Amino acid sequence: MRSIRTGFTIFFVLAGFLAVFTVSLKAFSWIYNVPFIQAMIPESPFWHGHEMLSGYSQVLLAGYLLTRAKNHDITLFATFWCIARTAIFLSDPIGIYVAAISNVAVTGLLFHHAGLAFFRAAKRFKSAIPGIVILLLFIAEAAYQSGEILDHWTLRESALRGIIWLLIMLLFLMGGRITAAATSGSLQKRNLYRHGMAQRRLESFGLGALGAAALCDVTGMPVELTAILLAAIALIIFLRLLHWHVRQAWDWFDVTSLHIGYAMLGIGLLFYAVQNLFSLDRNLAGFHGAMIGGFGILSLTVMSRTILQRLRFPVILPVTIRFCILSLLAASLMRMAAFYVFPSSFLIASAVLWLLAFIGFTAANSLIVWQFHKQK
């Protein structure tokens, strides 16, 4: 019998630790103006955003996609990733260069081990899109690190904005396919099979609209055009959810949590559209709804389901994970509300709920891995 590899679980544990450390450090800097805490935060103005987008997504994608990686490949990837996360705390210019080299190395390894696999397996263009997105993530990371070295604000912001859009595209594409497959499986168990759950035409329309919206947003085209495209993407997301008959699977929380994350992606994009229309400052903060609600919930659910599936446990999310998902849902709603009411209070509440979610996630899945090794 083929042995079950558990090396991938270290990536998900690292993702949990990063989510807890980065947000807690940022939250403490909001609450307490203590010199010691302020001194710990890197000088880069985009440190928090880069860690929670690029750093987090690197290990998330590695854990999900590096299914055939050998132990030494996992060790190499994790080593470069850890160096990248800690190098930014070193004194300049050493820290900047070490962080740049290690971050680019991490995304390069991700493309080599996972991105190229999509190209090799692709029989049509759409099948290669995840590989193309990973390649573009590599390019965007290189651009961001170049901006760090050159201390170029616009280059860093544009690269980070590009990373956000690429992650949203992955969430729409891969998250949608995972959600469609999981929903189809749950409906089949109830003899409620529906044809065409993948909705390939809607998926194609959504990908086209996402590409156009990303181009408009990154290049600074009129906000009205971006808002129209975002509204179209949100409509496509809600139409997909409607076709999936989400109410018929409401009591299968491992599937419902995917529906919640996918819906929050649409809501978050609508929120960003409204922010663009009514705010003169097109900053990255408007993406928090899509990133906390969509990216956070979908990633946490996918990581938990992946651990259960690959370790051959029943795919039933533990109570702790369910609480974590609901905490992230509340955190995303409060973060969006903080733009309009009780900014300080809602920001802190959102950060606390985020921390509770990822502390619980890391503890629960570490326990599952421990139970697996104990049973061997």
Coordinates of C-alpha atoms in Angstrom, one line a residue:
M1 CA 0.0 0.0 0.0
R2 CA 1.4 3.4 -1.0
S3 CA 2.3 5.5 2.0
I4 CA 0.5 8.8 2.6
R5 CA 2.7 11.8 2.4
T6 CA 2.2 14.4 5.1
G7 CA 5.0 16.9 4.2
F8 CA 2.5 19.3 2.6
T9 CA 0.9 19.9 6.0
I10 CA 3.9 22.1 7.1
F11 CA 2.8 24.7 4.5
F12 CA -0.6 25.0 6.0
V13 CA 0.8 25.3 9.5
L14 CA 3.2 28.0 8.3
A15 CA 0.2 29.8 6.6
G16 CA -1.6 29.8 10.0
F17 CA 1.4 31.1 11.9
L18 CA 2.0 33.9 9.4
A19 CA -1.6 35.0 9.5
V20 CA -1.5 35.2 13.3
F21 CA 1.9 36.9 13.6
T22 CA 1.4 39.5 10.9
V23 CA -2.1 40.6 12.0
S24 CA -1.3 40.5 15.7
L25 CA 1.8 42.7 15.2
K26 CA -0.1 45.1 13.1
A27 CA -3.1 45.2 15.6
F28 CA -0.8 45.8 18.6
S29 CA 0.8 48.7 16.7
W30 CA -2.8 50.2 16.4
I31 CA -3.7 49.7 20.0
Y32 CA -0.5 50.4 21.8
N33 CA 1.9 53.1 20.8
V34 CA 4.8 51.3 22.5
P35 CA 8.3 52.0 21.0
F36 CA 9.3 48.3 21.3
I37 CA 6.3 47.2 19.2
Q38 CA 6.7 50.0 16.7
A39 CA 10.4 49.2 16.3
M40 CA 9.5 45.6 15.4
I41 CA 7.5 46.6 12.4
P42 CA 9.5 46.8 9.2
E43 CA 9.9 50.2 7.6
S44 CA 8.4 49.1 4.3
P45 CA 4.9 50.7 4.0
F46 CA 3.6 47.6 2.2
W47 CA 5.0 45.0 4.6
H48 CA 1.7 44.0 6.1
G49 CA -0.1 43.8 2.7
H50 CA 2.7 41.9 1.0
E51 CA 3.0 39.3 3.8
M52 CA -0.8 38.6 3.9
L53 CA -1.0 38.4 0.1
S54 CA 2.2 37.1 -1.3
G55 CA 3.7 35.3 1.8
Y56 CA 0.4 33.7 2.7
S57 CA -0.5 32.6 -0.8
Q58 CA 2.9 31.1 -1.4
V59 CA 2.5 28.4 1.2
L60 CA -1.2 28.1 0.5
L61 CA -0.6 27.2 -3.1
A62 CA 2.5 25.1 -2.2
G63 CA 0.4 22.9 0.2
Y64 CA -2.4 22.5 -2.3
L65 CA -0.4 22.0 -5.5
L66 CA 2.9 20.4 -4.6
T67 CA 1.3 17.0 -4.3
R68 CA 4.2 15.0 -5.7
A69 CA 7.1 17.1 -4.3
K70 CA 9.8 15.1 -2.5
N71 CA 10.8 15.9 1.0
H72 CA 14.0 17.7 0.0
D73 CA 11.9 20.0 -2.4
I74 CA 9.5 20.7 0.5
T75 CA 12.4 21.5 2.8
L76 CA 14.0 23.8 0.2
F77 CA 10.8 25.7 -0.4
A78 CA 10.0 26.1 3.3
T79 CA 13.6 27.2 4.0
F80 CA 13.5 30.0 1.4
W81 CA 10.0 31.0 2.6
C82 CA 11.1 31.3 6.2
I83 CA 14.2 33.3 5.2
A84 CA 11.9 35.6 3.2
R85 CA 9.6 36.2 6.1
T86 CA 12.4 37.0 8.6
A87 CA 14.9 38.8 6.3
I88 CA 12.7 41.9 6.2
F89 CA 13.4 42.4 9.9
L90 CA 17.2 42.6 9.3
S91 CA 18.9 46.0 8.9
D92 CA 19.0 47.6 5.5
P93 CA 20.3 47.0 2.9
I94 CA 21.0 43.4 3.8
G95 CA 17.5 42.6 4.8
I96 CA 16.0 44.1 1.6
Y97 CA 18.3 42.1 -0.7
V98 CA 17.9 38.8 1.2
A99 CA 14.1 39.2 1.3
A100 CA 14.1 40.0 -2.4
I101 CA 16.2 37.0 -3.4
S102 CA 14.4 34.5 -1.2
N103 CA 10.8 35.7 -2.2
V104 CA 11.6 35.5 -5.9
A105 CA 13.2 32.1 -5.3
V106 CA 10.0 30.9 -3.5
T107 CA 7.7 32.0 -6.4
G108 CA 10.2 30.5 -8.9
L109 CA 10.1 27.2 -7.1
L110 CA 6.3 27.3 -7.0
F111 CA 6.2 27.9 -10.8
H112 CA 8.8 25.2 -11.4
H113 CA 7.0 22.5 -9.4
A114 CA 3.3 23.5 -9.9
G115 CA 3.0 26.1 -12.7
L116 CA 4.8 24.1 -15.3
A117 CA 2.6 21.1 -14.5
F118 CA -0.5 23.0 -15.7
F119 CA 1.3 23.7 -19.0
R120 CA 2.3 20.1 -19.5
A121 CA -1.2 18.8 -18.7
A122 CA -3.1 21.4 -20.7
K123 CA -5.0 20.2 -23.7
R124 CA -6.6 23.6 -24.2
F125 CA -5.9 27.2 -23.3
K126 CA -8.2 27.4 -20.3
S127 CA -6.5 24.5 -18.6
A128 CA -3.2 26.3 -18.7
I129 CA -4.6 29.5 -17.0
P130 CA -3.6 28.5 -13.5
G131 CA -0.1 28.0 -14.7
I132 CA -0.2 31.4 -16.5
V133 CA -1.4 33.0 -13.3
I134 CA 1.4 31.5 -11.2
L135 CA 3.9 32.7 -13.8
L136 CA 2.4 36.2 -13.6
L137 CA 2.6 36.0 -9.8
F138 CA 6.3 35.3 -10.2
I139 CA 6.7 38.3 -12.4
A140 CA 4.6 40.5 -10.0
E141 CA 6.8 39.4 -7.1
A142 CA 9.9 40.2 -8.9
A143 CA 8.5 43.7 -9.7
Y144 CA 7.5 44.2 -6.1
Q145 CA 11.0 43.3 -4.8
S146 CA 12.5 45.6 -7.4
G147 CA 10.4 48.4 -6.0
E148 CA 11.6 47.5 -2.5
I149 CA 15.3 47.7 -3.6
L150 CA 14.7 50.9 -5.5
D151 CA 12.4 52.4 -2.9
H152 CA 9.9 53.0 -5.7
W153 CA 6.4 53.6 -4.2
T154 CA 4.4 53.3 -7.5
L155 CA 6.2 50.1 -8.6
R156 CA 5.5 48.4 -5.2
E157 CA 1.9 49.5 -5.1
S158 CA 1.2 48.5 -8.7
A159 CA 2.9 45.1 -8.2
L160 CA 0.9 44.4 -5.1
R161 CA -2.3 45.5 -6.8
G162 CA -1.4 43.0 -9.6
I163 CA -0.8 40.2 -7.0
I164 CA -4.3 40.9 -5.6
W165 CA -6.0 40.6 -8.9
L166 CA -4.1 37.4 -9.8
L167 CA -5.2 35.9 -6.5
I168 CA -8.8 36.9 -7.1
M169 CA -8.5 35.2 -10.5
L170 CA -7.3 32.0 -8.9
L171 CA -10.1 32.2 -6.3
F172 CA -12.7 32.6 -9.1
L173 CA -11.2 29.9 -11.2
M174 CA -9.8 27.2 -8.9
G175 CA -12.1 28.1 -6.0
G176 CA -15.1 27.9 -8.3
R177 CA -14.1 24.5 -9.6
I178 CA -13.5 23.1 -6.1
T179 CA -16.8 24.5 -5.0
A180 CA -18.6 23.1 -8.0
A181 CA -17.1 19.6 -7.5
A182 CA -17.8 19.6 -3.8
T183 CA -21.4 20.8 -4.4
S184 CA -22.0 18.2 -7.1
G185 CA -20.8 15.5 -4.7
S186 CA -23.1 16.5 -1.9
L187 CA -26.1 16.7 -4.2
Q188 CA -25.4 13.3 -5.7
K189 CA -25.5 11.8 -2.2
R190 CA -29.0 13.1 -2.0
N191 CA -29.9 11.9 -5.5
L192 CA -30.2 15.6 -6.7
Y193 CA -27.6 15.5 -9.4
R194 CA -27.5 18.6 -11.7
H195 CA -25.8 18.7 -15.1
G196 CA -23.2 21.3 -15.9
M197 CA -22.1 22.3 -12.4
A198 CA -18.8 23.6 -13.7
Q199 CA -20.7 26.3 -15.8
R200 CA -17.9 26.7 -18.2
R201 CA -19.5 29.5 -20.2
L202 CA -20.1 31.6 -17.1
E203 CA -16.5 30.8 -16.0
S204 CA -15.2 32.0 -19.3
F205 CA -17.2 35.2 -19.1
G206 CA -16.0 35.8 -15.5
L207 CA -12.4 35.2 -16.4
G208 CA -12.6 37.7 -19.3
A209 CA -14.3 40.3 -17.1
L210 CA -11.7 39.8 -14.3
G211 CA -8.9 40.3 -16.8
A212 CA -10.4 43.5 -18.1
A213 CA -11.2 44.8 -14.6
A214 CA -7.6 44.0 -13.5
L215 CA -6.2 45.9 -16.5
C216 CA -8.4 48.9 -15.9
D217 CA -7.6 49.0 -12.2
V218 CA -3.8 48.6 -12.5
T219 CA -3.5 51.1 -15.3
G220 CA -5.7 53.7 -13.6
M221 CA -8.5 53.8 -16.1
P222 CA -11.8 55.5 -15.2
V223 CA -13.3 54.0 -12.0
E224 CA -16.7 53.8 -13.6
L225 CA -15.5 51.3 -16.1
T226 CA -13.8 49.2 -13.4
A227 CA -17.0 49.4 -11.3
I228 CA -19.2 48.1 -14.2
L229 CA -16.8 45.1 -14.7
L230 CA -16.8 44.3 -11.0
A231 CA -20.6 44.4 -10.9
A232 CA -20.6 42.0 -13.8
I233 CA -18.2 39.6 -12.1
A234 CA -20.2 39.7 -8.9
L235 CA -23.4 38.9 -10.9
I236 CA -21.6 35.9 -12.5
I237 CA -20.5 34.7 -9.0
F238 CA -24.1 35.0 -7.7
L239 CA -25.5 33.2 -10.8
R240 CA -23.1 30.3 -10.2
L241 CA -24.2 30.1 -6.6
L242 CA -27.8 30.1 -7.7
H243 CA -27.2 27.3 -10.1
W244 CA -25.4 25.3 -7.4
H245 CA -28.6 25.3 -5.3
V246 CA -26.7 26.1 -2.2
R247 CA -29.8 25.8 0.0
Q248 CA -30.0 22.1 -0.7
A249 CA -26.5 21.6 0.8
W250 CA -26.8 24.1 3.7
D251 CA -26.4 21.4 6.4
W252 CA -23.1 20.1 4.8
F253 CA -20.9 22.7 6.3
D254 CA -17.7 21.6 4.5
V255 CA -19.6 22.6 1.3
T256 CA -21.5 25.6 2.7
S257 CA -18.3 27.2 3.9
L258 CA -17.1 27.1 0.2
H259 CA -20.4 28.8 -0.8
I260 CA -19.9 31.5 1.9
G261 CA -16.3 32.2 0.8
Y262 CA -17.3 32.4 -2.9
A263 CA -20.2 34.7 -2.1
M264 CA -18.0 36.9 0.0
L265 CA -15.6 37.2 -3.0
G266 CA -18.5 38.7 -5.0
I267 CA -19.6 40.9 -2.1
G268 CA -16.0 42.1 -1.5
L269 CA -15.6 43.0 -5.2
L270 CA -18.9 45.0 -5.2
F271 CA -17.6 46.8 -2.1
Y272 CA -14.4 47.7 -3.8
A273 CA -16.4 49.0 -6.7
V274 CA -18.4 51.3 -4.4
Q275 CA -15.2 52.4 -2.7
N276 CA -13.8 53.4 -6.0
L277 CA -16.9 55.3 -7.1
F278 CA -17.3 57.3 -3.9
S279 CA -13.6 57.8 -2.7
L280 CA -11.0 59.9 -4.3
D281 CA -8.3 57.7 -2.9
R282 CA -8.0 54.4 -4.9
N283 CA -5.9 52.6 -2.2
L284 CA -5.5 48.9 -1.6
A285 CA -7.6 49.0 1.6
G286 CA -10.8 48.6 -0.4
F287 CA -9.8 45.0 -1.2
H288 CA -10.1 43.9 2.4
G289 CA -13.7 42.6 1.9
A290 CA -12.7 40.3 -0.9
M291 CA -9.4 39.3 0.7
I292 CA -10.7 38.6 4.2
G293 CA -14.1 37.2 3.3
G294 CA -13.3 35.6 -0.1
F295 CA -9.6 34.7 0.1
G296 CA -9.6 34.0 3.9
I297 CA -12.7 31.8 4.1
L298 CA -12.0 29.9 0.8
S299 CA -8.3 29.3 1.7
L300 CA -9.1 28.2 5.3
T301 CA -11.8 25.8 4.0
V302 CA -9.7 24.4 1.2
M303 CA -6.7 23.8 3.5
S304 CA -8.9 22.0 6.1
R305 CA -10.6 19.9 3.4
T306 CA -7.2 19.0 1.8
I307 CA -5.7 17.8 5.1
L308 CA -8.8 15.6 5.8
Q309 CA -8.9 14.2 2.2
R310 CA -5.2 13.5 1.9
L311 CA -4.9 11.9 5.3
R312 CA -8.0 9.9 4.5
F313 CA -10.2 11.2 7.2
P314 CA -14.0 11.8 6.6
V315 CA -14.3 15.3 5.0
I316 CA -16.3 16.7 7.9
L317 CA -15.1 20.0 9.2
P318 CA -14.5 19.9 13.0
V319 CA -16.5 22.3 15.2
T320 CA -13.4 24.4 15.7
I321 CA -12.9 25.0 12.0
R322 CA -16.6 25.9 11.6
F323 CA -16.2 28.5 14.3
C324 CA -13.1 29.8 12.5
I325 CA -15.0 30.2 9.3
L326 CA -17.8 32.1 11.0
S327 CA -15.2 34.3 12.7
L328 CA -13.7 35.1 9.4
L329 CA -17.1 36.0 8.0
A330 CA -17.7 38.4 10.9
A331 CA -14.2 39.8 10.5
S332 CA -14.7 40.6 6.9
L333 CA -18.1 42.3 7.5
M334 CA -16.6 44.4 10.3
R335 CA -13.6 45.3 8.3
M336 CA -15.8 46.7 5.5
A337 CA -18.1 48.4 8.0
A338 CA -15.0 50.1 9.6
F339 CA -14.8 52.3 6.5
Y340 CA -18.0 54.0 7.5
V341 CA -18.8 53.5 11.2
F342 CA -16.7 53.1 14.4
P343 CA -13.4 52.8 12.5
S344 CA -11.1 52.0 15.4
S345 CA -13.5 49.6 17.2
F346 CA -14.4 47.7 14.1
L347 CA -10.8 47.4 13.0
I348 CA -9.8 46.0 16.3
A349 CA -12.8 43.6 16.4
S350 CA -12.0 42.4 12.9
A351 CA -8.4 41.8 13.8
V352 CA -9.4 39.9 17.0
L353 CA -11.8 37.7 15.0
W354 CA -9.1 37.0 12.4
L355 CA -6.7 36.0 15.1
L356 CA -9.2 33.7 16.7
A357 CA -9.9 32.1 13.4
F358 CA -6.3 31.3 12.5
I359 CA -5.3 30.3 15.9
G360 CA -8.1 27.8 16.0
F361 CA -7.4 26.7 12.4
T362 CA -3.7 26.0 13.2
A363 CA -4.4 24.2 16.4
A364 CA -7.2 22.0 14.9
N365 CA -5.3 20.9 11.9
S366 CA -2.1 20.3 13.8
L367 CA -4.2 18.0 16.1
I368 CA -5.6 16.2 13.0
V369 CA -2.0 15.6 11.7
W370 CA -0.9 14.4 15.2
Q371 CA -3.9 12.0 15.3
F372 CA -2.9 10.6 11.9
H373 CA 0.7 9.9 13.0
K374 CA -0.6 8.4 16.3
Q375 CA -2.8 5.9 14.4
K376 CA 0.1 4.7 12.2

